[in-house]
mmCIF file of C-alpha atoms and ligand atoms in Angstrom:
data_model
loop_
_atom_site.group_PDB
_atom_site.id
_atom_site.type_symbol
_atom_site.label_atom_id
_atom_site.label_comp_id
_atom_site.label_asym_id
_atom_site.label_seq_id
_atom_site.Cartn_x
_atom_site.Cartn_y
_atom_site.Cartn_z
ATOM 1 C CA UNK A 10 -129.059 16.609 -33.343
ATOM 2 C CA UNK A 11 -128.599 15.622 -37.002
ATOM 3 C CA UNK A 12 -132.105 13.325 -37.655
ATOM 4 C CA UNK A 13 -133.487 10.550 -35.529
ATOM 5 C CA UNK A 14 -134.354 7.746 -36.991
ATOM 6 C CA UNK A 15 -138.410 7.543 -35.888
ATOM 7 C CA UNK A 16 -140.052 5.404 -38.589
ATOM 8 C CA UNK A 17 -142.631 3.170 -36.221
ATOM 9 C CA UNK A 18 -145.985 4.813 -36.738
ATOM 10 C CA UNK A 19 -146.622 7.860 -34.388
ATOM 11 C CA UNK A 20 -150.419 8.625 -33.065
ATOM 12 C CA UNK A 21 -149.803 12.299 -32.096
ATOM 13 C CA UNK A 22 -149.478 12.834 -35.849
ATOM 14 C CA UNK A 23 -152.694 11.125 -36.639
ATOM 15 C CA UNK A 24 -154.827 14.213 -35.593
ATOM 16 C CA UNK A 25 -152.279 16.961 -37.228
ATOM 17 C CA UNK A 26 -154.789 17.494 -39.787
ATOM 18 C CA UNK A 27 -156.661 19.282 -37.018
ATOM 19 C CA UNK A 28 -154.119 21.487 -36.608
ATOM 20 C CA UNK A 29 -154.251 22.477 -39.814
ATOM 21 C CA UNK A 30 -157.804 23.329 -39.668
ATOM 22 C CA UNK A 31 -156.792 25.784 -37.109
ATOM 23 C CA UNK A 32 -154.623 27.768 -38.889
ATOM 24 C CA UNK A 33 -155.863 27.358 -42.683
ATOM 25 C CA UNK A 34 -156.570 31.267 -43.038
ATOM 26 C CA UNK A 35 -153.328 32.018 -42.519
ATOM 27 C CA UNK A 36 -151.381 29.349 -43.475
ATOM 28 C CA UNK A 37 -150.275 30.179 -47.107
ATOM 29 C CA UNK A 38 -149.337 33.541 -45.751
ATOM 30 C CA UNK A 39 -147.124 31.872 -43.272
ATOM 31 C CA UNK A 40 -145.744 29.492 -45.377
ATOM 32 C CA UNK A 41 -144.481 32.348 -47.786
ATOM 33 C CA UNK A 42 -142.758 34.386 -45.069
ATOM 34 C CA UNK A 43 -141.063 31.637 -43.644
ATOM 35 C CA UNK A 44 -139.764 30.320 -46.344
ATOM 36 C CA UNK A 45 -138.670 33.485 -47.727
ATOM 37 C CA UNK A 46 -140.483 32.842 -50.404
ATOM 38 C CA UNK A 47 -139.241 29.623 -51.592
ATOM 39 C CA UNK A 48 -141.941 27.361 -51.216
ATOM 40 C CA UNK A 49 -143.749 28.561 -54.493
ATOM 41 C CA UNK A 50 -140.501 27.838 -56.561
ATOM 42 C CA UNK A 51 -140.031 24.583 -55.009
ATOM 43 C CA UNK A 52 -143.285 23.331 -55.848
ATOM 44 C CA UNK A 53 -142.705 24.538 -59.197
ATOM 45 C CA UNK A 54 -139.691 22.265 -59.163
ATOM 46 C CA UNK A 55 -141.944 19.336 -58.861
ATOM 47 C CA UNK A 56 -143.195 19.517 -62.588
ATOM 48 C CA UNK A 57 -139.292 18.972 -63.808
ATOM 49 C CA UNK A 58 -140.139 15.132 -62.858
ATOM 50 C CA UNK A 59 -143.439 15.088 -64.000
ATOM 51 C CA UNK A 60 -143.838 12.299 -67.270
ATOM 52 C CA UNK A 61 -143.490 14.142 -70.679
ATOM 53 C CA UNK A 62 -146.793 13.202 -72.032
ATOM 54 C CA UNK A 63 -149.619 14.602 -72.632
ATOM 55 C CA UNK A 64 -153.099 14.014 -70.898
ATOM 56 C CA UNK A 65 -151.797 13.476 -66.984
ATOM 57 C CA UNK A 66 -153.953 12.304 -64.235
ATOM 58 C CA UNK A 67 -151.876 13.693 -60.914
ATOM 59 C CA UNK A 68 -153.008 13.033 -57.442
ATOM 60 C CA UNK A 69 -151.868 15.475 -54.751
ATOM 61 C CA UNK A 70 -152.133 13.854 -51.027
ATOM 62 C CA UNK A 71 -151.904 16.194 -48.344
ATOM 63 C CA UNK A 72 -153.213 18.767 -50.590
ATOM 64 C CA UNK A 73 -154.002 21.701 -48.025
ATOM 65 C CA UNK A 74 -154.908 24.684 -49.687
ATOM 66 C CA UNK A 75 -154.253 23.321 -53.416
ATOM 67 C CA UNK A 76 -150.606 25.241 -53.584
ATOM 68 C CA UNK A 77 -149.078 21.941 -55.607
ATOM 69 C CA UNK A 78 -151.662 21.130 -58.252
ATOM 70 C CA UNK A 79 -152.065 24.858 -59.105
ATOM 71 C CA UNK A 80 -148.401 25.300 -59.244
ATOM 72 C CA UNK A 81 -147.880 22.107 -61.613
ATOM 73 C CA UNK A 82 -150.789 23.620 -63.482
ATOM 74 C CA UNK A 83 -149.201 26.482 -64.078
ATOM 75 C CA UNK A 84 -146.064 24.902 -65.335
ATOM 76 C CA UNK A 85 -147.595 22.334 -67.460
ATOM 77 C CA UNK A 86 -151.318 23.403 -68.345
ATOM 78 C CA UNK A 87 -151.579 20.451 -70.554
ATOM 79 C CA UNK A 88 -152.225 18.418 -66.910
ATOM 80 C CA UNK A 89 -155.477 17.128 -67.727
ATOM 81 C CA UNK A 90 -156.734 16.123 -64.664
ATOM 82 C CA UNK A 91 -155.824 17.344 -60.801
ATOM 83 C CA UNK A 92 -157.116 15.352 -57.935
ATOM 84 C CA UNK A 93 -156.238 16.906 -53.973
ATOM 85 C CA UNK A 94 -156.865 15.045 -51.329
ATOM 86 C CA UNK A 95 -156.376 16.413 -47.642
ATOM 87 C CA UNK A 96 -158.171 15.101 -43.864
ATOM 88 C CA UNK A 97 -158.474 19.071 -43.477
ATOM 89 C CA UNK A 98 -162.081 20.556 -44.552
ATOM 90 C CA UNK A 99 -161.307 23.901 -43.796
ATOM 91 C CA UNK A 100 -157.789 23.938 -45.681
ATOM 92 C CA UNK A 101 -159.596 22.686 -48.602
ATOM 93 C CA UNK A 102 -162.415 25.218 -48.664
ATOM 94 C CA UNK A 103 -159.148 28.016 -48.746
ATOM 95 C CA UNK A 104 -157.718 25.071 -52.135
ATOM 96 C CA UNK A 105 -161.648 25.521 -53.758
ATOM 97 C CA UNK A 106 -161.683 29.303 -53.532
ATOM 98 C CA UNK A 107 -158.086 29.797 -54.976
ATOM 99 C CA UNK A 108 -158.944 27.122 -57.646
ATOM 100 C CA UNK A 109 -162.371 28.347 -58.831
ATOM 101 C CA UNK A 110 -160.417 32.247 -58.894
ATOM 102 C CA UNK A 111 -158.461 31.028 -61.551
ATOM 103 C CA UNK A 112 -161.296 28.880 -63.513
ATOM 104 C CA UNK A 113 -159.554 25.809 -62.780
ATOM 105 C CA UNK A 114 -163.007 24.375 -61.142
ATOM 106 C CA UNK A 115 -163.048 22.000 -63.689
ATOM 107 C CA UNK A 116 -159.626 20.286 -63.819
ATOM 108 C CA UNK A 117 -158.449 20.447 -59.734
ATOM 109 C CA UNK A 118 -160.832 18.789 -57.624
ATOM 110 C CA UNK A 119 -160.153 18.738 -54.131
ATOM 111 C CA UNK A 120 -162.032 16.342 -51.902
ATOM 112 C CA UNK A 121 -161.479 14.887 -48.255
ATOM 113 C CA UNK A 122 -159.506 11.426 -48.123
ATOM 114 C CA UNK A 123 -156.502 9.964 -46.268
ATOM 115 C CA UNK A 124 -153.110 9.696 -47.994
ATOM 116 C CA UNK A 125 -152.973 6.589 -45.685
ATOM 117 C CA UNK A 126 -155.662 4.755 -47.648
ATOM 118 C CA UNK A 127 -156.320 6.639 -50.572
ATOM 119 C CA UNK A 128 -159.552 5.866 -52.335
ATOM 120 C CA UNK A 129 -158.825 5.402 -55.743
ATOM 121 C CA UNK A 130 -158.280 2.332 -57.808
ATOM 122 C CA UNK A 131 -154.804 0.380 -58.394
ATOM 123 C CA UNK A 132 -152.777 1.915 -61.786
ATOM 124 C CA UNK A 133 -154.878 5.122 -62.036
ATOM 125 C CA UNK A 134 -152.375 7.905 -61.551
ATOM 126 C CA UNK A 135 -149.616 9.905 -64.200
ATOM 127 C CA UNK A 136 -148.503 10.972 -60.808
ATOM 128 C CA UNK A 137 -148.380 11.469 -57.403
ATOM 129 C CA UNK A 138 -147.170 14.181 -55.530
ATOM 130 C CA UNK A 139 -147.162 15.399 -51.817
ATOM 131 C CA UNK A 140 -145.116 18.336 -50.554
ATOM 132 C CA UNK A 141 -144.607 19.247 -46.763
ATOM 133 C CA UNK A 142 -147.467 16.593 -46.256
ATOM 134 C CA UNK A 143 -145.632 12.803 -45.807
ATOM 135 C CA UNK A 144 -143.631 14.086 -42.539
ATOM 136 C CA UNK A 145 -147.303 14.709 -40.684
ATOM 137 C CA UNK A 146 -148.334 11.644 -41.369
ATOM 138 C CA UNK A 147 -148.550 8.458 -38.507
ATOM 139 C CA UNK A 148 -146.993 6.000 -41.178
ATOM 140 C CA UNK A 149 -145.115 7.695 -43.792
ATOM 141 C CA UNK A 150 -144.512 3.849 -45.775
ATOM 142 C CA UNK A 151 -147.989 3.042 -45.606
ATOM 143 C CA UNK A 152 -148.494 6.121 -47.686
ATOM 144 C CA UNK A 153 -145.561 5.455 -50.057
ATOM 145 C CA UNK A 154 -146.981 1.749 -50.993
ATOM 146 C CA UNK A 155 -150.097 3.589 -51.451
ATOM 147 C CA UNK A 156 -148.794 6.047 -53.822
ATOM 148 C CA UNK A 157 -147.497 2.730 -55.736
ATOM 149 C CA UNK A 158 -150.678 0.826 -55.498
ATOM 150 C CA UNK A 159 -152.513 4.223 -57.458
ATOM 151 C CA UNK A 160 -149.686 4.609 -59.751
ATOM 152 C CA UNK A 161 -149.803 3.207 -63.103
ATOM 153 C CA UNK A 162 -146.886 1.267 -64.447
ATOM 154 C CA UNK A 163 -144.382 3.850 -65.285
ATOM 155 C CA UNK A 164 -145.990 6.327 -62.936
ATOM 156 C CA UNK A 165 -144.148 8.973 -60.826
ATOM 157 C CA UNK A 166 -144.211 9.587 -57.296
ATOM 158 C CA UNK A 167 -142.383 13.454 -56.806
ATOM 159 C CA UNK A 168 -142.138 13.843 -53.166
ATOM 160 C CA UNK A 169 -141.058 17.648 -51.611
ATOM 161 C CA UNK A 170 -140.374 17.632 -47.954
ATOM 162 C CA UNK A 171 -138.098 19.925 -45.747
ATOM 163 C CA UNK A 172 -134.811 18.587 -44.581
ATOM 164 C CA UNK A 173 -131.404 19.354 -42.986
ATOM 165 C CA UNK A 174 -128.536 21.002 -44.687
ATOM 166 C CA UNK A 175 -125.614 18.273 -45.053
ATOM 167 C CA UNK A 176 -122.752 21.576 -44.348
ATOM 168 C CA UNK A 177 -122.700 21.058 -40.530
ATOM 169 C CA UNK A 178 -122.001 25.113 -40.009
ATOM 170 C CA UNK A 179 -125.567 26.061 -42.662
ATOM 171 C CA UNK A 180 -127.231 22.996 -40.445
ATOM 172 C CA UNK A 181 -126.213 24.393 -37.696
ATOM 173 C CA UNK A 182 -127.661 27.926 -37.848
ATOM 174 C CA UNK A 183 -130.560 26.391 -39.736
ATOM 175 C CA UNK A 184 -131.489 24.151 -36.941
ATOM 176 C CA UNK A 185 -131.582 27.700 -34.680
ATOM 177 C CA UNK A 186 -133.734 29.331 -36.882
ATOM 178 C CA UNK A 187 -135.987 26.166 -36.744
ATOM 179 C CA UNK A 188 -136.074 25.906 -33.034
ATOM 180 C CA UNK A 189 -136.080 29.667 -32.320
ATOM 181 C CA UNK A 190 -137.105 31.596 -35.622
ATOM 182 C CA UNK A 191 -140.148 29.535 -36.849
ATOM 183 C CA UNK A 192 -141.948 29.040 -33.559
ATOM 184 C CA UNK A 193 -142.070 32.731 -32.772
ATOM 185 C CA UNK A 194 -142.337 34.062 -36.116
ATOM 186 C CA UNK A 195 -144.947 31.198 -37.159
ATOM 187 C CA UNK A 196 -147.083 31.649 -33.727
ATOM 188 C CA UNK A 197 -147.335 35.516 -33.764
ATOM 189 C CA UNK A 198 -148.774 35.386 -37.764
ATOM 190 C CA UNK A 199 -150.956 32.481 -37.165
ATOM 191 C CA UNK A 200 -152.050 32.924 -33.262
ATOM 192 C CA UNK A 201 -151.178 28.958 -33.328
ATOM 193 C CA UNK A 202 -147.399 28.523 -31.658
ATOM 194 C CA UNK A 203 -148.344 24.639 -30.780
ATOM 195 C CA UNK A 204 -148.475 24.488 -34.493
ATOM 196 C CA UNK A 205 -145.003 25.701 -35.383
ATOM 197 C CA UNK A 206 -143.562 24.513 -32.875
ATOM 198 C CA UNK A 207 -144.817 21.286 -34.212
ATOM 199 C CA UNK A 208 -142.738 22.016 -37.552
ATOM 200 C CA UNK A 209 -139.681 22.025 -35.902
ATOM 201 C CA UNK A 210 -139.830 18.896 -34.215
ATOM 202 C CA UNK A 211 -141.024 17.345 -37.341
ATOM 203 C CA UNK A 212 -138.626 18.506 -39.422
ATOM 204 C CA UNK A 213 -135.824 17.004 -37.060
ATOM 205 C CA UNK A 214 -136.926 13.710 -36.304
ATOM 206 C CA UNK A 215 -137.717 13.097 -39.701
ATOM 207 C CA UNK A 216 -135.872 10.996 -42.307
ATOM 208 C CA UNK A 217 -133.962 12.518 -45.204
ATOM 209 C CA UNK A 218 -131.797 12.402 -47.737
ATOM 210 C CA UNK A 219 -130.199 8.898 -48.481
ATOM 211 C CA UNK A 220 -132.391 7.276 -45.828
ATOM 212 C CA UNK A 221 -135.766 8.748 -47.248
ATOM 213 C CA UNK A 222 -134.668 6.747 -50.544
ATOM 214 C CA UNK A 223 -134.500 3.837 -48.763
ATOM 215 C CA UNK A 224 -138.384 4.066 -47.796
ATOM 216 C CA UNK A 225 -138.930 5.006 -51.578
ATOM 217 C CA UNK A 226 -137.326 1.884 -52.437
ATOM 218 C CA UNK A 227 -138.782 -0.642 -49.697
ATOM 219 C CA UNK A 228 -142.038 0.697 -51.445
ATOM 220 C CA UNK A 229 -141.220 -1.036 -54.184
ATOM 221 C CA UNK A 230 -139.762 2.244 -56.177
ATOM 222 C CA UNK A 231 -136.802 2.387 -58.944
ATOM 223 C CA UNK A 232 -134.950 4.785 -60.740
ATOM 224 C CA UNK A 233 -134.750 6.770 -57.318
ATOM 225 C CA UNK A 234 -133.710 10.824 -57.176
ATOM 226 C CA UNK A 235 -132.950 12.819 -54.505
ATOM 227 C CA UNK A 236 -132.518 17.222 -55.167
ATOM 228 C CA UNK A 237 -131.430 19.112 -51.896
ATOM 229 C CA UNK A 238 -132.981 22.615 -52.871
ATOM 230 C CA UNK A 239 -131.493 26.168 -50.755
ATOM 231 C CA UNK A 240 -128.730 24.710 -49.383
ATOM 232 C CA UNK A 241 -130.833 21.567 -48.713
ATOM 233 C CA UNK A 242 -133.380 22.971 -46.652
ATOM 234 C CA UNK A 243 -135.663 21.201 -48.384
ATOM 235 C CA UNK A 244 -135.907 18.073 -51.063
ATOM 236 C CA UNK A 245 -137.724 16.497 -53.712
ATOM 237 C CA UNK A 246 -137.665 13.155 -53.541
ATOM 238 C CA UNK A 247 -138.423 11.186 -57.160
ATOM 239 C CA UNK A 248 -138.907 7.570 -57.745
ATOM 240 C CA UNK A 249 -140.504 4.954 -60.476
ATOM 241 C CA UNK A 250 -143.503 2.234 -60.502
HETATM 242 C C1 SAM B 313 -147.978 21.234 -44.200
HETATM 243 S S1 SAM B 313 -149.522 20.984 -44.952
HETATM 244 C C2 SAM B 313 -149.080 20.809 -46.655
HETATM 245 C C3 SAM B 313 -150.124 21.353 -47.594
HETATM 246 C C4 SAM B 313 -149.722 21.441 -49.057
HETATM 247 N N1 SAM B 313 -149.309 20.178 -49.589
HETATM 248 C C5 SAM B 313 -148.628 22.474 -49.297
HETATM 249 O O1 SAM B 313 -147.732 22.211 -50.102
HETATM 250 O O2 SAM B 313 -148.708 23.573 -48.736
HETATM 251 C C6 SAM B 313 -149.888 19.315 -44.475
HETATM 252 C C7 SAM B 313 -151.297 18.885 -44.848
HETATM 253 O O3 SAM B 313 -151.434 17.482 -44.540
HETATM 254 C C8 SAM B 313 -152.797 17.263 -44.200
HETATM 255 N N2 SAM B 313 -152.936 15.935 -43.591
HETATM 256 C C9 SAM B 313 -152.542 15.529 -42.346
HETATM 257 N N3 SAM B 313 -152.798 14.214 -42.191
HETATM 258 C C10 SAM B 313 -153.365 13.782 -43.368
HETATM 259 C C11 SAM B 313 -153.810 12.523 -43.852
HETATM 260 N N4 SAM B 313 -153.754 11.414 -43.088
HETATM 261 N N5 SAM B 313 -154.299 12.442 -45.104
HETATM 262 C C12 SAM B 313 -154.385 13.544 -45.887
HETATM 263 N N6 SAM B 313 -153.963 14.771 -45.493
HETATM 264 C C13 SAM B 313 -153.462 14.882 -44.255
HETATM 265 C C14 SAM B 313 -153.110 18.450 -43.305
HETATM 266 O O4 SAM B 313 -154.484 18.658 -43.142
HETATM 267 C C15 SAM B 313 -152.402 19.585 -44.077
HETATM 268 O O5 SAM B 313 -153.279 20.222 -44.966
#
């Protein structure tokens, strides 16, 4: 199986943020082994598309435990203002302690809201960002014409999200390591195996590549930009308001 197409909304994934509750204390840790590592130099990536001005207002949806903002932060401490926002109280509690270790309190706030229907004004964001958040979400273009609605003119949206390797022998030894690897690996660190089991399916039913763009674009985006990173295991996504 290459990737379904499944855009219609989907209600199982309107709770996943529940999940996530479940295994916030261990889910950087997770993240980090199954990735290899990766995941921190992949958000990093994000800040190559951030605007080159100074004084940026981002907005992270689908925070989690702050991993994106800090990261961007770290690349480009000129950021003047961080906004998270996650469904998951206990994954931002983990985001608040990490930010206030590295007296950031001040310029990352994290706070509870719905990338679906985020509650900001129209033209308010430098950028908006999600990574490894859009493909848990019911209605992943609602959430894209939202990140245009908050963006100003000019804005950003830098989207990471895992994918599927295009080489069909890497894709086909990835997809074993997702369907075999991740669950076991993912359920014995976290106690949760529902939950990586989960991030398999996701990650194959879900759009990518050429076919994400399109999404981008129906939400009204230009200037759209697509990087496959490790092999294209994973990719940010970039687009214009
Ligand atoms: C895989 S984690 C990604 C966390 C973080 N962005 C990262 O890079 O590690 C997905 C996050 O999406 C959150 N989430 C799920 N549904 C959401 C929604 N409707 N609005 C905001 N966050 C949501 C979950 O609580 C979880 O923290």
């Amino acid at each position: 199986m290459d990737s379904p197409q499944k855009n219609d909304p989907q209600p199982e994934k309107a709770e996943s943020w529940k999940m996530f509750d479940e295994i916030s204390p261990r889910y950087d840790l997770v993240n980090r082994i199954l990735s290899w590592g990766q995941d921190v130099s992949w958000r990093k990536k994000m800040a190559d598309y951030l605007p080159n001005e100074t004084g940026l207002v981002v907005l992270d949806l689908a925070t989690g435990t702050a991993d994106v903002l800090l990261a961007l932060l770290k690349v480009r401490p000129e950021i003047e203002q961080g906004l998270g926002l996650d469904l998951s109280d206990k994954m931002l509690t983990v985001g608040r302690r990490k930010v206030d270790a590295r007296g950031l309190a001040g310029r990352i706030i994290l706070r509870n809201g719905d990338a679906q229907d985020i509650p900001n004004p129209d033209n308010t964001f430098s950028a908006v960002t999600i990574a490894f958040g859009i493909r848990n979400l019911p209605d992943p273009g609602k959430t894209l014409s939202e990140m245009y609605r908050v963006l100003k003119k000019g804005g950003r949206a830098i989207i990471l999200e895992f994918s599927l390797p295009a080489n069909p022998v890497i894709r086909f030894f990835h997809l074993r390591y997702l369907r075999y690897g991740v669950p076991i690996v993912g359920g014995m660190l976290s106690g949760n195996f529902q939950a990586y089991s989960y991030l398999n399916r996701t990650i194959e039913q879900f759009p990518y590549g050429k076919q994400f763009l399109g999404l981008m674009g129906q939400a009204g985006f230009e200037e759209l930009r697509s990087q496959p990173l490790l092999l294209g295991a994973a990719t940010i996504y970039y687009g214009k308001k």
